[in-house]
Amino acid sequence: MTAFGSVFMPEMALTEFDGEQWGAHKLVPSDSLSLHPGAHVLHYASTCFEGLKAFRHPDGSVKIFRMDCNIARFAQSAELLALPAIDPQQTRDMIVDVVARFADQAPEAPGSLYIRPTHIGTEPAIGKAAGPSLTSMQYVLVSPVGDYFAGGSDTTLRLLLEEDGMRCAPHMGRIKSGGNYASALLPTMNAKRDLNVDQILFCPNGDVQETGAANFLLIDGDTLITKALDSSFLHGITRDSLLTIARDLGMTVEERDLSVEELLERSRKPGCEAALSGTAAVLTPVGTLLHKGEEYQVGNGKAGATTAKLRQTLNSIQWGQAEDTHGWLTSI
C-alpha cells in the first residue's frame, strides 16, 4: 500500500504573480516546477497551502467538499504571511479545472482525490529576511488517497500530552504553513520512537490545543468539547463540519478552554471518547493518553459509538449517501 499523499496525478494547475498581477493559469506537468535557488520560500518559508477532498458519488459524479471555506482560509494564510494576495475566483477555477481533468481517477468511497493548493514566494532575494516576496507562484496538486492513519476508524491512537512545548508560535497557529508542521516534526518523531505514541497533543501550560496535524475533540456523553478558536491553532474545516453535525444531532457543543486536568478527569468516565479531526484524518478515535510517564485510558480504550456516528454522518454527506443540507458540496 502506498503512503497517503505519495501518488500524484501527472498534471497540476499553475499560475504566477509577477509583482503586479496573476497570470492566466494552465495545466502543466506536475514535475515541471522551476525555482531560483535564492527564492524567498527556500530561505524564509514564505509558503502556505490547503488540503481538501473531492469525492466520487454513487451516480458517478465527483463533488468537492467545502472548497469555498478552504479558499477563504488560503487567502487568510497568504495575508498573514505577507504573500501576494490570491485571487479567490482564480484559485477556485484552478481547483475545479484540475479535479475535472482527473475526475475519472477519483477512487470509489472510502477513497477520494486529495487536493493540495500551494502558494510560495518566488522572488530571488536572500537579503529579504525581514521583507516579503514580491513575486509568487500558486499551484494545485491532486492525489488519490485512502485513510491517513493505518487501520482506519477502528484503530485508536495513543497521544502524548505535552505541556512544555507548543506546535508553533502562538500568533502563527491559524496559518496553514509548512513551518508550523516542521516545528512539530522532531518532537513528534522522538515521542513516537521513545514512547510508542502516534502523535503529540500539544498542551502548553496545560491548555489542550491540537496535534501536529489535527484538531482535538473530547466527547463526554452528549457533550462535545473543543478549544475555542483563537490565533494559537489551526481553524479546521473538518472540525467546523463535525461541530455543525454534532449540533444537528442534538449534541451540546462547548468551544472553550480545556485543561489537561479536566481532560484526564473526564477521560476516566466509561462513556468518554476522544478523537482527532482533519481533512486527512477525518475523525480518528483516541484510546490512550500519556502524561508524565503514566498511561490513561480514554473511556474503554476503544473506538466509541458517538465518534463513529459523527464520522459516518460526515462521510455520508461527502460520499453522496445523505442529503447535503448545508450546501457543502461543489459539482465539477
Short mmCIF file of C-alpha atoms in Angstrom, two decimals:
data_model
loop_
_atom_site.label_atom_id
_atom_site.label_comp_id
_atom_site.label_asym_id
_atom_site.label_seq_id
_atom_site.Cartn_x
_atom_site.Cartn_y
_atom_site.Cartn_z
CA MET A 1 0.00 0.00 0.00
CA THR A 2 1.37 3.43 -0.94
CA ALA A 3 1.69 6.12 1.73
CA PHE A 4 -1.05 8.75 1.95
CA GLY A 5 -0.36 11.59 -0.46
CA SER A 6 2.63 9.99 -2.19
CA VAL A 7 0.98 9.36 -5.58
CA PHE A 8 0.20 12.39 -7.75
CA MET A 9 -1.67 12.95 -10.97
CA PRO A 10 0.71 13.81 -13.85
CA GLU A 11 -0.54 17.38 -14.25
CA MET A 12 -1.22 20.30 -11.90
CA ALA A 13 -2.77 23.75 -12.25
CA LEU A 14 -0.25 26.62 -12.01
CA THR A 15 -0.19 30.42 -12.12
CA GLU A 16 2.43 33.05 -11.27
CA PHE A 17 2.25 36.54 -9.76
CA ASP A 18 4.76 38.91 -11.42
CA GLY A 19 4.63 41.63 -8.78
CA GLU A 20 1.56 43.30 -10.26
CA GLN A 21 -0.94 40.66 -11.34
CA TRP A 22 -1.62 36.96 -11.60
CA GLY A 23 -1.11 35.36 -15.00
CA ALA A 24 -3.59 33.03 -16.62
CA HIS A 25 -3.44 29.60 -15.01
CA LYS A 26 -2.69 26.49 -17.02
CA LEU A 27 -2.29 22.75 -16.58
CA VAL A 28 1.37 21.72 -16.63
CA PRO A 29 3.31 18.53 -15.82
CA SER A 30 3.46 18.04 -12.05
CA ASP A 31 7.24 17.65 -12.12
CA SER A 32 7.87 20.88 -14.07
CA LEU A 33 8.30 23.31 -11.17
CA SER A 34 11.29 25.62 -11.63
CA LEU A 35 12.67 27.85 -8.85
CA HIS A 36 15.71 30.07 -8.47
CA PRO A 37 17.86 28.71 -5.60
CA GLY A 38 17.56 32.14 -3.97
CA ALA A 39 13.76 32.01 -3.99
CA HIS A 40 12.27 33.58 -0.87
CA VAL A 41 10.35 30.42 0.02
CA LEU A 42 13.53 28.33 0.23
CA HIS A 43 15.14 30.65 2.77
CA TYR A 44 12.35 32.37 4.67
CA ALA A 45 9.46 29.88 4.48
CA SER A 46 7.04 32.16 2.63
CA THR A 47 4.60 29.35 1.90
CA CYS A 48 1.08 28.29 2.73
CA PHE A 49 -1.16 25.51 1.48
CA GLU A 50 -4.57 23.91 1.81
CA GLY A 51 -5.93 20.38 1.96
CA LEU A 52 -9.39 19.43 0.71
CA LYS A 53 -11.03 16.48 -0.99
CA ALA A 54 -13.20 15.55 -3.95
CA PHE A 55 -15.45 12.50 -3.67
CA ARG A 56 -16.95 10.14 -6.21
CA HIS A 57 -20.70 9.70 -5.68
CA PRO A 58 -22.79 6.60 -6.47
CA ASP A 59 -24.09 8.21 -9.70
CA GLY A 60 -20.50 8.63 -10.94
CA SER A 61 -20.32 12.39 -10.36
CA VAL A 62 -17.43 13.96 -8.44
CA LYS A 63 -18.03 16.64 -5.79
CA ILE A 64 -15.58 18.89 -3.95
CA PHE A 65 -16.18 19.29 -0.21
CA ARG A 66 -16.28 22.80 1.33
CA MET A 67 -13.98 24.33 -1.26
CA ASP A 68 -15.01 27.92 -0.54
CA CYS A 69 -14.02 27.58 3.14
CA ASN A 70 -10.61 26.25 2.17
CA ILE A 71 -10.09 29.10 -0.29
CA ALA A 72 -11.03 31.64 2.40
CA ARG A 73 -8.50 30.11 4.80
CA PHE A 74 -5.92 30.01 1.99
CA ALA A 75 -6.43 33.74 1.40
CA GLN A 76 -6.09 34.42 5.13
CA SER A 77 -2.85 32.43 5.34
CA ALA A 78 -1.39 34.38 2.40
CA GLU A 79 -2.33 37.67 4.05
CA LEU A 80 -0.84 36.72 7.44
CA LEU A 81 2.40 35.58 5.75
CA ALA A 82 2.62 38.81 3.69
CA LEU A 83 2.47 36.83 0.45
CA PRO A 84 0.80 38.43 -2.59
CA ALA A 85 -2.98 38.25 -2.22
CA ILE A 86 -4.56 35.35 -4.04
CA ASP A 87 -7.45 35.79 -6.47
CA PRO A 88 -10.12 33.59 -4.83
CA GLN A 89 -12.04 33.09 -8.09
CA GLN A 90 -8.91 32.06 -9.95
CA THR A 91 -7.95 29.64 -7.16
CA ARG A 92 -11.45 28.18 -7.35
CA ASP A 93 -11.14 27.80 -11.13
CA MET A 94 -7.75 26.12 -10.75
CA ILE A 95 -9.13 23.59 -8.28
CA VAL A 96 -12.16 22.81 -10.43
CA ASP A 97 -10.09 22.52 -13.62
CA VAL A 98 -7.52 20.10 -12.23
CA VAL A 99 -10.16 17.98 -10.47
CA ALA A 100 -12.22 17.86 -13.67
CA ARG A 101 -9.10 16.82 -15.58
CA PHE A 102 -8.61 13.80 -13.33
CA ALA A 103 -12.18 13.13 -12.19
CA ASP A 104 -12.05 9.69 -13.78
CA GLN A 105 -9.18 8.87 -11.37
CA ALA A 106 -11.19 9.68 -8.24
CA PRO A 107 -11.38 6.48 -6.16
CA GLU A 108 -14.66 4.99 -5.04
CA ALA A 109 -15.61 5.66 -1.40
CA PRO A 110 -13.99 5.49 1.10
CA GLY A 111 -11.18 6.86 -1.10
CA SER A 112 -11.04 10.38 -2.50
CA LEU A 113 -8.99 12.82 -4.53
CA TYR A 114 -6.91 14.85 -2.11
CA ILE A 115 -6.37 18.42 -3.36
CA ARG A 116 -3.34 20.49 -2.35
CA PRO A 117 -3.38 24.20 -3.36
CA THR A 118 0.03 25.72 -2.57
CA HIS A 119 1.32 29.31 -2.59
CA ILE A 120 5.06 30.10 -2.47
CA GLY A 121 7.17 33.24 -2.54
CA THR A 122 9.46 33.09 -5.59
CA GLU A 123 11.43 36.36 -5.53
CA PRO A 124 15.19 35.59 -5.64
CA ALA A 125 16.19 37.81 -2.72
CA ILE A 126 18.19 36.29 0.13
CA GLY A 127 18.54 39.74 1.69
CA LYS A 128 14.82 39.93 2.46
CA ALA A 129 14.71 38.07 5.76
CA ALA A 130 12.56 40.91 7.08
CA GLY A 131 10.77 41.67 3.83
CA PRO A 132 8.07 39.94 1.79
CA SER A 133 8.43 38.22 -1.56
CA LEU A 134 7.03 40.48 -4.26
CA THR A 135 6.51 37.60 -6.69
CA SER A 136 4.93 34.24 -6.08
CA MET A 137 3.60 31.06 -7.59
CA GLN A 138 0.42 29.14 -6.91
CA TYR A 139 -0.22 25.55 -7.95
CA VAL A 140 -2.77 22.82 -7.24
CA LEU A 141 -1.77 19.16 -6.97
CA VAL A 142 -4.19 16.23 -6.75
CA SER A 143 -3.55 12.81 -5.25
CA PRO A 144 -5.82 9.75 -4.98
CA VAL A 145 -5.87 8.67 -1.32
CA GLY A 146 -7.36 6.29 1.21
CA ASP A 147 -7.16 6.51 5.05
CA TYR A 148 -4.48 8.73 6.60
CA PHE A 149 -3.98 6.57 9.69
CA ALA A 150 -3.23 2.90 9.08
CA GLY A 151 -6.15 0.79 10.29
CA GLY A 152 -8.77 3.45 9.60
CA SER A 153 -11.51 4.33 12.05
CA ASP A 154 -11.31 1.05 14.01
CA THR A 155 -7.81 1.78 15.30
CA THR A 156 -7.41 4.01 18.35
CA LEU A 157 -4.48 6.36 18.69
CA ARG A 158 -2.01 6.90 21.52
CA LEU A 159 -1.30 10.57 22.27
CA LEU A 160 1.40 12.15 24.41
CA LEU A 161 0.17 15.20 26.33
CA GLU A 162 2.98 17.76 26.02
CA GLU A 163 2.69 20.70 28.42
CA ASP A 164 6.19 22.16 28.00
CA GLY A 165 6.19 22.70 24.24
CA MET A 166 3.85 24.04 21.61
CA ARG A 167 3.21 23.15 17.98
CA CYS A 168 4.18 26.57 16.68
CA ALA A 169 4.48 30.23 17.64
CA PRO A 170 1.13 31.30 19.15
CA HIS A 171 0.45 34.02 16.57
CA MET A 172 1.09 31.55 13.70
CA GLY A 173 -1.39 28.86 14.68
CA ARG A 174 -4.23 29.75 12.32
CA ILE A 175 -1.90 29.89 9.30
CA LYS A 176 -1.65 26.65 7.32
CA SER A 177 2.06 26.93 6.67
CA GLY A 178 4.82 24.37 6.28
CA GLY A 179 6.88 25.96 9.06
CA ASN A 180 4.24 25.08 11.64
CA TYR A 181 4.41 21.42 10.68
CA ALA A 182 8.22 21.49 10.64
CA SER A 183 8.36 22.85 14.20
CA ALA A 184 6.32 19.87 15.47
CA LEU A 185 8.18 17.23 13.47
CA LEU A 186 11.22 16.39 15.63
CA PRO A 187 9.31 16.30 18.95
CA THR A 188 6.73 14.02 17.33
CA MET A 189 9.40 11.72 15.86
CA ASN A 190 11.14 11.48 19.23
CA ALA A 191 7.86 10.72 21.03
CA LYS A 192 6.99 8.01 18.50
CA ARG A 193 10.41 6.42 18.94
CA ASP A 194 10.70 6.69 22.71
CA LEU A 195 7.11 6.33 23.87
CA ASN A 196 5.37 4.42 21.06
CA VAL A 197 2.76 7.12 20.55
CA ASP A 198 1.08 8.16 17.31
CA GLN A 199 1.01 11.92 17.86
CA ILE A 200 1.74 14.63 20.41
CA LEU A 201 -1.23 16.60 21.72
CA PHE A 202 0.31 19.98 22.42
CA CYS A 203 -0.97 21.47 25.69
CA PRO A 204 1.27 24.45 26.52
CA ASN A 205 0.90 25.40 30.18
CA GLY A 206 -1.91 22.83 30.48
CA ASP A 207 -4.04 24.30 27.65
CA VAL A 208 -5.24 21.47 25.37
CA GLN A 209 -4.75 22.68 21.79
CA GLU A 210 -4.01 20.38 18.81
CA THR A 211 -1.65 17.73 17.50
CA GLY A 212 0.89 18.33 14.76
CA ALA A 213 -1.67 17.71 12.03
CA ALA A 214 -5.18 17.57 13.51
CA ASN A 215 -7.66 19.22 15.86
CA PHE A 216 -8.68 17.51 19.11
CA LEU A 217 -12.26 16.75 20.20
CA LEU A 218 -13.43 15.37 23.54
CA ILE A 219 -16.85 13.69 23.76
CA ASP A 220 -18.46 13.20 27.16
CA GLY A 221 -21.93 11.74 26.74
CA ASP A 222 -23.94 14.18 24.63
CA THR A 223 -21.39 16.97 25.07
CA LEU A 224 -18.58 17.70 22.64
CA ILE A 225 -15.76 19.89 23.97
CA THR A 226 -13.04 21.52 21.87
CA LYS A 227 -10.83 24.58 22.16
CA ALA A 228 -12.44 27.88 21.16
CA LEU A 229 -10.99 29.48 18.04
CA ASP A 230 -8.02 31.77 18.59
CA SER A 231 -4.71 32.53 16.85
CA SER A 232 -2.79 29.67 18.52
CA PHE A 233 -4.12 26.74 16.48
CA LEU A 234 -5.48 25.85 13.06
CA HIS A 235 -9.18 26.52 12.44
CA GLY A 236 -10.02 23.16 10.93
CA ILE A 237 -12.76 22.94 8.33
CA THR A 238 -13.40 19.30 9.21
CA ARG A 239 -13.61 20.43 12.85
CA ASP A 240 -16.23 23.03 11.90
CA SER A 241 -18.16 20.46 9.86
CA LEU A 242 -18.22 17.98 12.74
CA LEU A 243 -19.35 20.62 15.24
CA THR A 244 -22.19 21.52 12.86
CA ILE A 245 -23.16 17.84 12.54
CA ALA A 246 -22.98 17.38 16.32
CA ARG A 247 -25.42 20.27 16.79
CA ASP A 248 -27.67 18.82 14.08
CA LEU A 249 -27.72 15.55 16.07
CA GLY A 250 -28.81 17.38 19.22
CA MET A 251 -25.46 17.36 20.99
CA THR A 252 -24.21 20.19 23.17
CA VAL A 253 -21.07 21.75 21.68
CA GLU A 254 -18.73 23.64 24.01
CA GLU A 255 -15.97 25.68 22.35
CA ARG A 256 -13.86 26.74 25.30
CA ASP A 257 -10.59 26.25 27.12
CA LEU A 258 -9.92 22.65 28.14
CA SER A 259 -7.20 21.92 30.67
CA VAL A 260 -5.10 18.77 30.87
CA GLU A 261 -6.50 18.22 34.37
CA GLU A 262 -10.11 18.30 33.11
CA LEU A 263 -9.23 16.13 30.11
CA LEU A 264 -7.70 13.42 32.29
CA GLU A 265 -10.59 13.59 34.77
CA ARG A 266 -13.24 13.24 32.08
CA SER A 267 -11.31 10.53 30.21
CA ARG A 268 -11.76 8.19 33.18
CA LYS A 269 -15.51 8.04 32.60
CA PRO A 270 -16.63 4.77 30.94
CA GLY A 271 -18.51 6.54 28.12
CA CYS A 272 -15.90 9.19 27.38
CA GLU A 273 -14.42 9.40 23.87
CA ALA A 274 -11.70 11.46 22.21
CA ALA A 275 -10.76 11.90 18.58
CA LEU A 276 -8.59 13.80 16.11
CA SER A 277 -10.24 15.63 13.23
CA GLY A 278 -8.81 16.85 9.94
CA THR A 279 -9.18 16.62 6.18
CA ALA A 280 -6.82 13.65 6.09
CA ALA A 281 -7.68 12.11 9.47
CA VAL A 282 -11.47 12.74 9.09
CA LEU A 283 -12.31 11.69 12.67
CA THR A 284 -9.94 9.15 14.19
CA PRO A 285 -10.56 7.82 17.72
CA VAL A 286 -8.05 8.21 20.55
CA GLY A 287 -7.80 5.35 23.03
CA THR A 288 -4.83 6.25 25.26
CA LEU A 289 -3.29 9.40 26.70
CA LEU A 290 0.26 9.53 28.11
CA HIS A 291 1.04 12.18 30.70
CA LYS A 292 4.14 12.47 32.87
CA GLY A 293 5.04 8.83 32.42
CA GLU A 294 1.56 7.46 33.15
CA GLU A 295 -0.99 5.99 30.75
CA TYR A 296 -4.66 6.99 30.89
CA GLN A 297 -7.28 5.03 29.01
CA VAL A 298 -9.98 7.14 27.34
CA GLY A 299 -13.32 5.54 28.23
CA ASN A 300 -12.98 1.85 27.44
CA GLY A 301 -9.97 2.48 25.24
CA LYS A 302 -11.83 1.53 22.08
CA ALA A 303 -13.45 3.41 19.22
CA GLY A 304 -16.64 4.96 20.60
CA ALA A 305 -20.15 4.93 19.20
CA THR A 306 -20.53 8.73 19.08
CA THR A 307 -17.21 9.18 17.28
CA ALA A 308 -18.28 6.54 14.77
CA LYS A 309 -21.68 8.21 14.28
CA LEU A 310 -20.15 11.64 13.70
CA ARG A 311 -17.64 10.25 11.22
CA GLN A 312 -20.26 8.22 9.38
CA THR A 313 -22.64 11.17 9.16
CA LEU A 314 -19.89 13.34 7.70
CA ASN A 315 -18.78 10.61 5.29
CA SER A 316 -22.36 10.01 4.16
CA ILE A 317 -22.62 13.65 3.08
CA GLN A 318 -19.22 13.60 1.41
CA TRP A 319 -19.92 10.31 -0.39
CA GLY A 320 -23.38 11.35 -1.63
CA GLN A 321 -25.24 8.90 0.59
CA ALA A 322 -27.07 11.61 2.58
CA GLU A 323 -28.59 14.97 1.73
CA ASP A 324 -26.20 17.93 1.66
CA THR A 325 -28.41 20.23 3.74
CA HIS A 326 -25.64 22.77 4.37
CA GLY A 327 -24.56 23.24 0.75
CA TRP A 328 -21.06 21.89 1.37
CA LEU A 329 -20.55 20.12 -1.97
CA THR A 330 -19.50 21.70 -5.27
CA SER A 331 -20.18 19.90 -8.55
CA ILE A 332 -17.49 19.97 -11.21
#
